[in-house]
PDB file of C-alpha atoms in Angstrom:
ATOM      1  CA  MET A   1       5.997 120.921  35.238  1.00  0.00           C
ATOM      2  CA  THR A   2       3.704 122.395  37.911  1.00  0.00           C
ATOM      3  CA  ASP A   3       3.273 126.189  37.945  1.00  0.00           C
ATOM      4  CA  ILE A   4      -0.526 126.616  37.935  1.00  0.00           C
ATOM      5  CA  GLU A   5      -2.798 125.799  40.861  1.00  0.00           C
ATOM      6  CA  TRP A   6      -5.297 123.026  40.193  1.00  0.00           C
ATOM      7  CA  GLU A   7      -7.724 120.668  41.876  1.00  0.00           C
ATOM      8  CA  GLU A   8      -8.936 117.113  41.360  1.00  0.00           C
ATOM      9  CA  ARG A   9     -12.645 116.416  41.446  1.00  0.00           C
ATOM     10  CA  GLY A  10     -14.468 113.111  41.347  1.00  0.00           C
ATOM     11  CA  ILE A  11     -17.409 113.048  38.963  1.00  0.00           C
ATOM     12  CA  VAL A  12     -20.199 110.562  38.235  1.00  0.00           C
ATOM     13  CA  PHE A  13     -22.064 110.725  34.932  1.00  0.00           C
ATOM     14  CA  GLU A  14     -24.623 108.643  33.105  1.00  0.00           C
ATOM     15  CA  CYS A  15     -24.061 106.510  30.044  1.00  0.00           C
ATOM     16  CA  GLY A  16     -27.343 104.923  29.121  1.00  0.00           C
ATOM     17  CA  GLU A  17     -28.569 103.049  32.203  1.00  0.00           C
ATOM     18  CA  ASN A  18     -25.137 102.981  33.835  1.00  0.00           C
ATOM     19  CA  ARG A  19     -23.237 105.458  35.978  1.00  0.00           C
ATOM     20  CA  LEU A  20     -19.589 105.978  35.071  1.00  0.00           C
ATOM     21  CA  VAL A  21     -16.934 107.297  37.456  1.00  0.00           C
ATOM     22  CA  GLY A  22     -14.096 109.659  36.589  1.00  0.00           C
ATOM     23  CA  ILE A  23     -11.560 112.099  38.007  1.00  0.00           C
ATOM     24  CA  ALA A  24     -11.229 115.580  36.520  1.00  0.00           C
ATOM     25  CA  ALA A  25      -7.985 117.538  37.018  1.00  0.00           C
ATOM     26  CA  LEU A  26      -8.953 121.183  36.720  1.00  0.00           C
ATOM     27  CA  PRO A  27      -6.413 124.034  36.613  1.00  0.00           C
ATOM     28  CA  GLN A  28      -7.417 127.521  37.714  1.00  0.00           C
ATOM     29  CA  ARG A  29      -6.655 128.844  34.249  1.00  0.00           C
ATOM     30  CA  HIS A  30      -6.407 127.165  30.848  1.00  0.00           C
ATOM     31  CA  THR A  31      -6.442 127.980  27.146  1.00  0.00           C
ATOM     32  CA  GLY A  32      -9.679 126.173  26.294  1.00  0.00           C
ATOM     33  CA  THR A  33      -8.106 122.858  25.311  1.00  0.00           C
ATOM     34  CA  GLY A  34      -8.503 119.794  27.519  1.00  0.00           C
ATOM     35  CA  VAL A  35      -7.473 116.154  27.332  1.00  0.00           C
ATOM     36  CA  MET A  36      -9.721 113.166  27.842  1.00  0.00           C
ATOM     37  CA  ILE A  37      -7.630 110.178  28.882  1.00  0.00           C
ATOM     38  CA  LEU A  38      -9.055 106.914  27.551  1.00  0.00           C
ATOM     39  CA  VAL A  39      -8.116 103.868  29.577  1.00  0.00           C
ATOM     40  CA  GLY A  40      -6.988 100.700  27.811  1.00  0.00           C
ATOM     41  CA  GLY A  41      -8.269  97.466  29.271  1.00  0.00           C
ATOM     42  CA  PRO A  42      -8.323  95.648  31.457  1.00  0.00           C
ATOM     43  CA  GLN A  43      -7.392  98.782  33.384  1.00  0.00           C
ATOM     44  CA  TYR A  44      -8.943 101.582  35.387  1.00  0.00           C
ATOM     45  CA  ARG A  45      -8.487 105.332  35.638  1.00  0.00           C
ATOM     46  CA  ALA A  46      -5.250 105.377  37.697  1.00  0.00           C
ATOM     47  CA  GLY A  47      -3.329 103.323  35.134  1.00  0.00           C
ATOM     48  CA  SER A  48      -0.375 100.988  35.589  1.00  0.00           C
ATOM     49  CA  HIS A  49       2.020 102.416  38.208  1.00  0.00           C
ATOM     50  CA  ARG A  50      -0.381 105.425  38.431  1.00  0.00           C
ATOM     51  CA  GLN A  51       0.500 106.361  34.857  1.00  0.00           C
ATOM     52  CA  PHE A  52      -2.717 108.243  34.055  1.00  0.00           C
ATOM     53  CA  THR A  53      -2.832 109.936  37.439  1.00  0.00           C
ATOM     54  CA  LEU A  54       0.684 111.309  37.001  1.00  0.00           C
ATOM     55  CA  LEU A  55      -0.036 112.441  33.441  1.00  0.00           C
ATOM     56  CA  ALA A  56      -3.224 114.239  34.490  1.00  0.00           C
ATOM     57  CA  ARG A  57      -1.433 116.066  37.300  1.00  0.00           C
ATOM     58  CA  ASP A  58       1.461 117.075  35.041  1.00  0.00           C
ATOM     59  CA  MET A  59      -0.979 118.500  32.529  1.00  0.00           C
ATOM     60  CA  ALA A  60      -3.047 120.306  35.157  1.00  0.00           C
ATOM     61  CA  GLY A  61       0.069 122.028  36.457  1.00  0.00           C
ATOM     62  CA  ALA A  62       0.750 123.173  32.897  1.00  0.00           C
ATOM     63  CA  GLY A  63      -2.774 124.550  32.497  1.00  0.00           C
ATOM     64  CA  VAL A  64      -4.275 121.607  30.614  1.00  0.00           C
ATOM     65  CA  PRO A  65      -7.472 120.203  32.176  1.00  0.00           C
ATOM     66  CA  SER A  66      -8.190 116.504  31.855  1.00  0.00           C
ATOM     67  CA  LEU A  67     -10.730 113.795  32.564  1.00  0.00           C
ATOM     68  CA  ARG A  68      -9.791 110.180  33.152  1.00  0.00           C
ATOM     69  CA  PHE A  69     -12.647 107.758  33.676  1.00  0.00           C
ATOM     70  CA  ASP A  70     -13.573 104.098  33.932  1.00  0.00           C
ATOM     71  CA  PHE A  71     -15.314 102.657  30.894  1.00  0.00           C
ATOM     72  CA  THR A  72     -18.590 100.789  31.396  1.00  0.00           C
ATOM     73  CA  GLY A  73     -17.989  97.671  33.479  1.00  0.00           C
ATOM     74  CA  MET A  74     -14.454  98.697  34.460  1.00  0.00           C
ATOM     75  CA  GLY A  75     -13.112 100.021  37.771  1.00  0.00           C
ATOM     76  CA  ASP A  76     -15.917 101.741  39.685  1.00  0.00           C
ATOM     77  CA  SER A  77     -18.243 102.184  36.709  1.00  0.00           C
ATOM     78  CA  GLU A  78     -21.471 100.232  36.424  1.00  0.00           C
ATOM     79  CA  GLY A  79     -22.587  97.826  33.722  1.00  0.00           C
ATOM     80  CA  GLU A  80     -21.152  94.965  31.734  1.00  0.00           C
ATOM     81  CA  ARG A  81     -17.672  95.393  30.377  1.00  0.00           C
ATOM     82  CA  ARG A  82     -17.539  96.332  26.706  1.00  0.00           C
ATOM     83  CA  ASP A  83     -14.938  95.587  24.079  1.00  0.00           C
ATOM     84  CA  PHE A  84     -12.793  98.595  23.175  1.00  0.00           C
ATOM     85  CA  SER A  85     -14.398  98.607  19.733  1.00  0.00           C
ATOM     86  CA  ALA A  86     -17.803  99.309  21.335  1.00  0.00           C
ATOM     87  CA  THR A  87     -16.971 102.299  23.557  1.00  0.00           C
ATOM     88  CA  ASP A  88     -18.273 105.162  21.430  1.00  0.00           C
ATOM     89  CA  ALA A  89     -21.222 105.812  23.774  1.00  0.00           C
ATOM     90  CA  ASP A  90     -18.837 105.995  26.743  1.00  0.00           C
ATOM     91  CA  ILE A  91     -16.681 108.556  24.943  1.00  0.00           C
ATOM     92  CA  ASP A  92     -19.727 110.643  24.014  1.00  0.00           C
ATOM     93  CA  ALA A  93     -21.051 110.651  27.590  1.00  0.00           C
ATOM     94  CA  ALA A  94     -17.615 111.504  28.991  1.00  0.00           C
ATOM     95  CA  LEU A  95     -17.296 114.458  26.601  1.00  0.00           C
ATOM     96  CA  GLU A  96     -20.536 115.911  27.955  1.00  0.00           C
ATOM     97  CA  ALA A  97     -19.394 115.387  31.550  1.00  0.00           C
ATOM     98  CA  PHE A  98     -15.997 116.970  30.830  1.00  0.00           C
ATOM     99  CA  HIS A  99     -17.558 120.122  29.413  1.00  0.00           C
ATOM    100  CA  THR A 100     -19.830 120.385  32.429  1.00  0.00           C
ATOM    101  CA  ALA A 101     -16.933 119.946  34.872  1.00  0.00           C
ATOM    102  CA  GLN A 102     -14.617 122.451  33.171  1.00  0.00           C
ATOM    103  CA  PRO A 103     -16.157 125.837  32.281  1.00  0.00           C
ATOM    104  CA  GLY A 104     -14.697 127.449  29.176  1.00  0.00           C
ATOM    105  CA  LEU A 105     -13.611 124.157  27.614  1.00  0.00           C
ATOM    106  CA  GLU A 106     -13.692 124.620  23.846  1.00  0.00           C
ATOM    107  CA  ARG A 107     -11.553 121.835  22.419  1.00  0.00           C
ATOM    108  CA  VAL A 108     -10.806 118.249  23.487  1.00  0.00           C
ATOM    109  CA  VAL A 109      -7.863 116.008  22.644  1.00  0.00           C
ATOM    110  CA  LEU A 110      -8.261 112.254  23.085  1.00  0.00           C
ATOM    111  CA  TRP A 111      -5.272 110.534  24.705  1.00  0.00           C
ATOM    112  CA  GLY A 112      -5.134 106.749  24.669  1.00  0.00           C
ATOM    113  CA  LEU A 113      -2.738 103.855  25.248  1.00  0.00           C
ATOM    114  CA  CYS A 114      -2.930 100.457  23.543  1.00  0.00           C
ATOM    115  CA  ASP A 115      -6.537  99.482  22.689  1.00  0.00           C
ATOM    116  CA  ALA A 116      -7.741 102.847  24.016  1.00  0.00           C
ATOM    117  CA  ALA A 117      -5.630 104.429  21.259  1.00  0.00           C
ATOM    118  CA  SER A 118      -7.326 102.044  18.836  1.00  0.00           C
ATOM    119  CA  ALA A 119     -10.756 103.161  20.068  1.00  0.00           C
ATOM    120  CA  ALA A 120      -9.738 106.813  19.689  1.00  0.00           C
ATOM    121  CA  MET A 121      -8.730 106.190  16.086  1.00  0.00           C
ATOM    122  CA  MET A 122     -12.083 104.554  15.357  1.00  0.00           C
ATOM    123  CA  PHE A 123     -14.382 107.112  16.941  1.00  0.00           C
ATOM    124  CA  ALA A 124     -12.717 110.555  17.077  1.00  0.00           C
ATOM    125  CA  HIS A 125     -14.047 111.662  13.689  1.00  0.00           C
ATOM    126  CA  ARG A 126     -17.636 111.258  14.939  1.00  0.00           C
ATOM    127  CA  HIS A 127     -17.317 113.985  17.562  1.00  0.00           C
ATOM    128  CA  ALA A 128     -17.010 117.634  16.493  1.00  0.00           C
ATOM    129  CA  ARG A 129     -15.534 118.637  19.858  1.00  0.00           C
ATOM    130  CA  ILE A 130     -12.460 116.427  19.385  1.00  0.00           C
ATOM    131  CA  VAL A 131      -9.664 118.380  17.721  1.00  0.00           C
ATOM    132  CA  GLY A 132      -6.621 116.170  18.288  1.00  0.00           C
ATOM    133  CA  LEU A 133      -5.352 112.687  19.102  1.00  0.00           C
ATOM    134  CA  VAL A 134      -2.413 111.516  21.204  1.00  0.00           C
ATOM    135  CA  LEU A 135      -1.974 107.800  20.541  1.00  0.00           C
ATOM    136  CA  LEU A 136       0.466 105.564  22.421  1.00  0.00           C
ATOM    137  CA  ASN A 137       1.329 102.080  21.135  1.00  0.00           C
ATOM    138  CA  PRO A 138      -1.965 101.469  19.273  1.00  0.00           C
ATOM    139  CA  TRP A 139      -3.189  97.878  19.427  1.00  0.00           C
ATOM    140  CA  VAL A 140      -3.499  96.239  15.996  1.00  0.00           C
ATOM    141  CA  HIS A 141      -3.821  92.540  16.787  1.00  0.00           C
ATOM    142  CA  GLY A 142      -6.807  90.559  17.947  1.00  0.00           C
ATOM    143  CA  ALA A 143      -5.270  87.552  19.658  1.00  0.00           C
ATOM    144  CA  GLU A 144      -1.461  87.630  19.625  1.00  0.00           C
ATOM    145  CA  TYR A 145       1.449  89.550  18.187  1.00  0.00           C
ATOM    146  CA  SER A 146       2.172  88.910  14.539  1.00  0.00           C
ATOM    147  CA  PRO A 147       4.536  86.015  13.832  1.00  0.00           C
ATOM    148  CA  GLN A 148       6.899  88.295  11.923  1.00  0.00           C
ATOM    149  CA  VAL A 149       7.292  90.620  14.905  1.00  0.00           C
ATOM    150  CA  LYS A 150       7.744  87.754  17.346  1.00  0.00           C
ATOM    151  CA  LEU A 151      10.393  86.067  15.218  1.00  0.00           C
ATOM    152  CA  SER A 152      12.230  89.303  14.479  1.00  0.00           C
ATOM    153  CA  HIS A 153      12.090  91.047  17.835  1.00  0.00           C
ATOM    154  CA  TYR A 154      11.736  88.258  20.405  1.00  0.00           C
ATOM    155  CA  TYR A 155      13.190  84.944  19.289  1.00  0.00           C
ATOM    156  CA  ARG A 156      16.172  86.304  17.360  1.00  0.00           C
ATOM    157  CA  PRO A 157      17.584  88.420  20.231  1.00  0.00           C
ATOM    158  CA  TYR A 158      16.740  85.642  22.684  1.00  0.00           C
ATOM    159  CA  LEU A 159      18.587  82.965  20.738  1.00  0.00           C
ATOM    160  CA  THR A 160      21.632  85.141  20.071  1.00  0.00           C
ATOM    161  CA  ALA A 161      22.189  85.931  23.762  1.00  0.00           C
ATOM    162  CA  ARG A 162      25.016  83.742  25.111  1.00  0.00           C
ATOM    163  CA  GLY A 163      23.578  83.692  28.602  1.00  0.00           C
ATOM    164  CA  ASN A 164      20.378  82.098  27.367  1.00  0.00           C
ATOM    165  CA  TRP A 165      22.266  79.313  25.625  1.00  0.00           C
ATOM    166  CA  ARG A 166      24.179  78.577  28.855  1.00  0.00           C
ATOM    167  CA  ARG A 167      20.899  78.442  30.762  1.00  0.00           C
ATOM    168  CA  LEU A 168      19.459  76.139  28.099  1.00  0.00           C
ATOM    169  CA  PHE A 169      22.287  73.615  28.257  1.00  0.00           C
ATOM    170  CA  SER A 170      22.330  73.700  32.046  1.00  0.00           C
ATOM    171  CA  GLY A 171      18.672  72.709  32.104  1.00  0.00           C
ATOM    172  CA  LYS A 172      17.438  76.011  33.537  1.00  0.00           C
ATOM    173  CA  ILE A 173      15.224  76.645  30.504  1.00  0.00           C
ATOM    174  CA  ASP A 174      12.468  74.260  29.451  1.00  0.00           C
ATOM    175  CA  LEU A 175      12.943  74.022  25.712  1.00  0.00           C
ATOM    176  CA  VAL A 176       9.683  72.263  24.836  1.00  0.00           C
ATOM    177  CA  PRO A 177       7.207  75.155  25.378  1.00  0.00           C
ATOM    178  CA  ALA A 178       9.539  77.635  23.683  1.00  0.00           C
ATOM    179  CA  ALA A 179      10.074  75.305  20.720  1.00  0.00           C
ATOM    180  CA  ARG A 180       6.345  74.711  20.386  1.00  0.00           C
ATOM    181  CA  GLU A 181       5.608  78.448  20.319  1.00  0.00           C
ATOM    182  CA  PHE A 182       8.499  79.126  17.927  1.00  0.00           C
ATOM    183  CA  ALA A 183       7.229  76.444  15.537  1.00  0.00           C
ATOM    184  CA  GLY A 184       3.679  77.791  15.711  1.00  0.00           C
ATOM    185  CA  SER A 185       4.815  81.317  14.937  1.00  0.00           C
ATOM    186  CA  SER A 186       6.911  80.073  12.030  1.00  0.00           C
ATOM    187  CA  VAL A 187       3.991  78.134  10.558  1.00  0.00           C
ATOM    188  CA  ARG A 188       1.694  81.141  10.836  1.00  0.00           C
ATOM    189  CA  MET A 189       4.267  83.370   9.163  1.00  0.00           C
ATOM    190  CA  VAL A 190       4.682  80.950   6.231  1.00  0.00           C
ATOM    191  CA  ALA A 191       0.899  80.682   5.932  1.00  0.00           C
ATOM    192  CA  ASP A 192       0.660  84.453   5.696  1.00  0.00           C
ATOM    193  CA  TRP A 193       3.331  84.533   3.001  1.00  0.00           C
ATOM    194  CA  LEU A 194       1.436  81.895   0.992  1.00  0.00           C
ATOM    195  CA  GLY A 195      -1.949  83.506   1.534  1.00  0.00           C
ATOM    196  CA  ILE A 196      -3.350  80.447   3.308  1.00  0.00           C
ATOM    197  CA  ALA A 197      -6.400  81.193   5.445  1.00  0.00           C
ATOM    198  CA  ARG A 198      -6.464  79.881   8.989  1.00  0.00           C
ATOM    199  CA  GLY A 199      -8.850  79.931  11.918  1.00  0.00           C
ATOM    200  CA  GLY A 200      -8.970  82.500  14.669  1.00  0.00           C
ATOM    201  CA  VAL A 201      -9.895  86.138  14.989  1.00  0.00           C
ATOM    202  CA  SER A 202      -8.778  88.282  12.085  1.00  0.00           C
ATOM    203  CA  ARG A 203      -7.167  91.503  13.103  1.00  0.00           C
ATOM    204  CA  HIS A 204      -8.337  93.140   9.899  1.00  0.00           C
ATOM    205  CA  THR A 205     -11.913  93.595  11.120  1.00  0.00           C
ATOM    206  CA  TYR A 206     -11.227  96.286  13.710  1.00  0.00           C
ATOM    207  CA  VAL A 207      -7.860  97.354  12.281  1.00  0.00           C
ATOM    208  CA  GLN A 208      -9.649  98.401   9.106  1.00  0.00           C
ATOM    209  CA  ASP A 209     -12.112 100.355  11.251  1.00  0.00           C
ATOM    210  CA  MET A 210      -9.145 102.079  12.883  1.00  0.00           C
ATOM    211  CA  LEU A 211      -7.722 103.049   9.512  1.00  0.00           C
ATOM    212  CA  ASP A 212     -11.072 104.240   8.193  1.00  0.00           C
ATOM    213  CA  GLY A 213     -11.725 106.342  11.290  1.00  0.00           C
ATOM    214  CA  PHE A 214      -8.240 107.795  11.349  1.00  0.00           C
ATOM    215  CA  ALA A 215      -8.451 108.713   7.659  1.00  0.00           C
ATOM    216  CA  ARG A 216     -11.704 110.595   8.339  1.00  0.00           C
ATOM    217  CA  PHE A 217     -10.241 112.549  11.234  1.00  0.00           C
ATOM    218  CA  THR A 218      -9.293 115.964   9.888  1.00  0.00           C
ATOM    219  CA  HIS A 219      -7.221 117.276  12.804  1.00  0.00           C
ATOM    220  CA  ASP A 220      -3.650 116.726  13.986  1.00  0.00           C
ATOM    221  CA  SER A 221      -2.367 113.624  15.745  1.00  0.00           C
ATOM    222  CA  LEU A 222       0.667 112.739  17.855  1.00  0.00           C
ATOM    223  CA  ILE A 223       1.723 109.087  17.895  1.00  0.00           C
ATOM    224  CA  ILE A 224       4.153 108.002  20.631  1.00  0.00           C
ATOM    225  CA  LEU A 225       5.753 104.567  20.394  1.00  0.00           C
ATOM    226  CA  SER A 226       7.852 102.646  22.893  1.00  0.00           C
ATOM    227  CA  GLU A 227      11.142 101.376  21.511  1.00  0.00           C
ATOM    228  CA  ASN A 228      11.079  98.178  23.576  1.00  0.00           C
ATOM    229  CA  ASP A 229       7.483  97.037  23.103  1.00  0.00           C
ATOM    230  CA  LEU A 230       6.035  94.344  20.862  1.00  0.00           C
ATOM    231  CA  THR A 231       2.726  96.188  20.455  1.00  0.00           C
ATOM    232  CA  ALA A 232       4.541  99.266  19.145  1.00  0.00           C
ATOM    233  CA  ARG A 233       6.684  97.132  16.870  1.00  0.00           C
ATOM    234  CA  GLU A 234       3.675  95.424  15.388  1.00  0.00           C
ATOM    235  CA  PHE A 235       2.088  98.810  14.713  1.00  0.00           C
ATOM    236  CA  SER A 236       5.296  99.944  13.002  1.00  0.00           C
ATOM    237  CA  SER A 237       5.415  96.688  11.017  1.00  0.00           C
ATOM    238  CA  LEU A 238       1.843  97.212   9.841  1.00  0.00           C
ATOM    239  CA  ALA A 239       2.641 100.777   8.772  1.00  0.00           C
ATOM    240  CA  ALA A 240       5.713  99.622   6.874  1.00  0.00           C
ATOM    241  CA  SER A 241       3.920  96.810   5.036  1.00  0.00           C
ATOM    242  CA  ASP A 242       0.566  98.431   4.229  1.00  0.00           C
ATOM    243  CA  LYS A 243       0.415 101.329   1.779  1.00  0.00           C
ATOM    244  CA  SER A 244      -2.868 102.647   3.133  1.00  0.00           C
ATOM    245  CA  TRP A 245      -1.538 102.792   6.680  1.00  0.00           C
ATOM    246  CA  ASP A 246       1.725 104.303   5.514  1.00  0.00           C
ATOM    247  CA  GLY A 247      -0.173 107.004   3.673  1.00  0.00           C
ATOM    248  CA  ALA A 248      -2.350 107.801   6.688  1.00  0.00           C
ATOM    249  CA  LEU A 249       0.595 107.990   9.090  1.00  0.00           C
ATOM    250  CA  THR A 250       2.776 110.129   6.835  1.00  0.00           C
ATOM    251  CA  ALA A 251       0.016 112.623   6.075  1.00  0.00           C
ATOM    252  CA  PRO A 252       0.445 116.287   7.081  1.00  0.00           C
ATOM    253  CA  GLY A 253      -0.548 116.846  10.679  1.00  0.00           C
ATOM    254  CA  VAL A 254       0.654 113.457  11.933  1.00  0.00           C
ATOM    255  CA  THR A 255       3.693 113.573  14.229  1.00  0.00           C
ATOM    256  CA  MET A 256       5.452 110.399  15.369  1.00  0.00           C
ATOM    257  CA  HIS A 257       7.939 110.008  18.204  1.00  0.00           C
ATOM    258  CA  THR A 258       9.677 106.990  19.735  1.00  0.00           C
ATOM    259  CA  VAL A 259      10.664 106.949  23.401  1.00  0.00           C
ATOM    260  CA  ALA A 260      14.065 105.244  23.620  1.00  0.00           C
ATOM    261  CA  ASP A 261      14.186 101.962  25.583  1.00  0.00           C
ATOM    262  CA  ALA A 262      10.643 102.429  26.931  1.00  0.00           C
ATOM    263  CA  ASP A 263       8.332  99.514  27.666  1.00  0.00           C
ATOM    264  CA  HIS A 264       4.622  99.320  26.864  1.00  0.00           C
ATOM    265  CA  THR A 265       3.358 101.418  29.791  1.00  0.00           C
ATOM    266  CA  PHE A 266       6.386 103.736  30.110  1.00  0.00           C
ATOM    267  CA  SER A 267       6.933 102.343  33.597  1.00  0.00           C
ATOM    268  CA  ARG A 268      10.052 104.347  34.534  1.00  0.00           C
ATOM    269  CA  ARG A 269       9.560 107.895  35.719  1.00  0.00           C
ATOM    270  CA  ALA A 270      11.923 109.256  33.059  1.00  0.00           C
ATOM    271  CA  TRP A 271       9.770 107.680  30.344  1.00  0.00           C
ATOM    272  CA  GLN A 272       6.595 108.942  31.987  1.00  0.00           C
ATOM    273  CA  ASP A 273       8.047 112.443  32.191  1.00  0.00           C
ATOM    274  CA  GLU A 274       8.968 112.340  28.507  1.00  0.00           C
ATOM    275  CA  VAL A 275       5.419 111.313  27.576  1.00  0.00           C
ATOM    276  CA  SER A 276       4.004 114.168  29.685  1.00  0.00           C
ATOM    277  CA  ARG A 277       6.392 116.663  28.110  1.00  0.00           C
ATOM    278  CA  LEU A 278       5.647 115.485  24.572  1.00  0.00           C
ATOM    279  CA  THR A 279       1.906 115.649  25.229  1.00  0.00           C
ATOM    280  CA  ILE A 280       1.967 119.117  26.811  1.00  0.00           C
ATOM    281  CA  ASP A 281       4.306 120.613  24.209  1.00  0.00           C
ATOM    282  CA  TRP A 282       2.200 119.220  21.370  1.00  0.00           C
ATOM    283  CA  ILE A 283      -1.036 120.564  22.854  1.00  0.00           C
ATOM    284  CA  ARG A 284       0.504 124.027  23.353  1.00  0.00           C
ATOM    285  CA  GLN A 285       1.285 124.157  19.643  1.00  0.00           C
ATOM    286  CA  ARG A 286      -2.307 123.527  18.605  1.00  0.00           C
TER     287      ARG A 286
END
């Protein structure tokens, strides 16, 4: 993907009383659109298996500048770690730093994985400079994956695999923990069906904020989902079962793509390359 010369530059910028640390990938020429890579936690600016580093370098070679940075309290940045739902000030400060680092930057696309995608959905509409979203496997659960998704996509394939049954009867699998978790998931699913309230963190507090923010965002979005990921499957399940989410995700300007066989962080190079290609091609069309 590399055909334009570029450089990486470390930058330090202020967010309130704290100094945040980032890496800008700056091509010699660009079209005025850059990407700010938001890091899902707990994670820092390089990403799992250098995921964000590789993405930034692919984009720089294609003439797309980027900034990837550590949120407050993460990686090399100062301060106390914040929940992803409280990172708006970090995003605002990073936008200012990005425009300073890259002359001629006119438009910014937010790119986020997991709860960073969730934060982007909440806050993008508040910033006039943000003209697009690239969202990977948005996080829509507060404590654990939904019982429906676990039962459908984890337990069912697990129990239908012959090899697992042989391991079970040979004593190589401890049945008690698995049975306890299976029973708990089943009870929670039945409770949901019956409308019975239960303790714990409700996902609908921040998930509703995601929906509200996304509905207010008036620019285009690209949503990339991993085929083999429970987080992506829960997001798809939410979209399929909630009319408001379905309406938001099928609106004009929203493009969705699934990367075949990919895991949550697109850990194989072929998956990473596909994400880079999808991101770059989508940005070029803006």
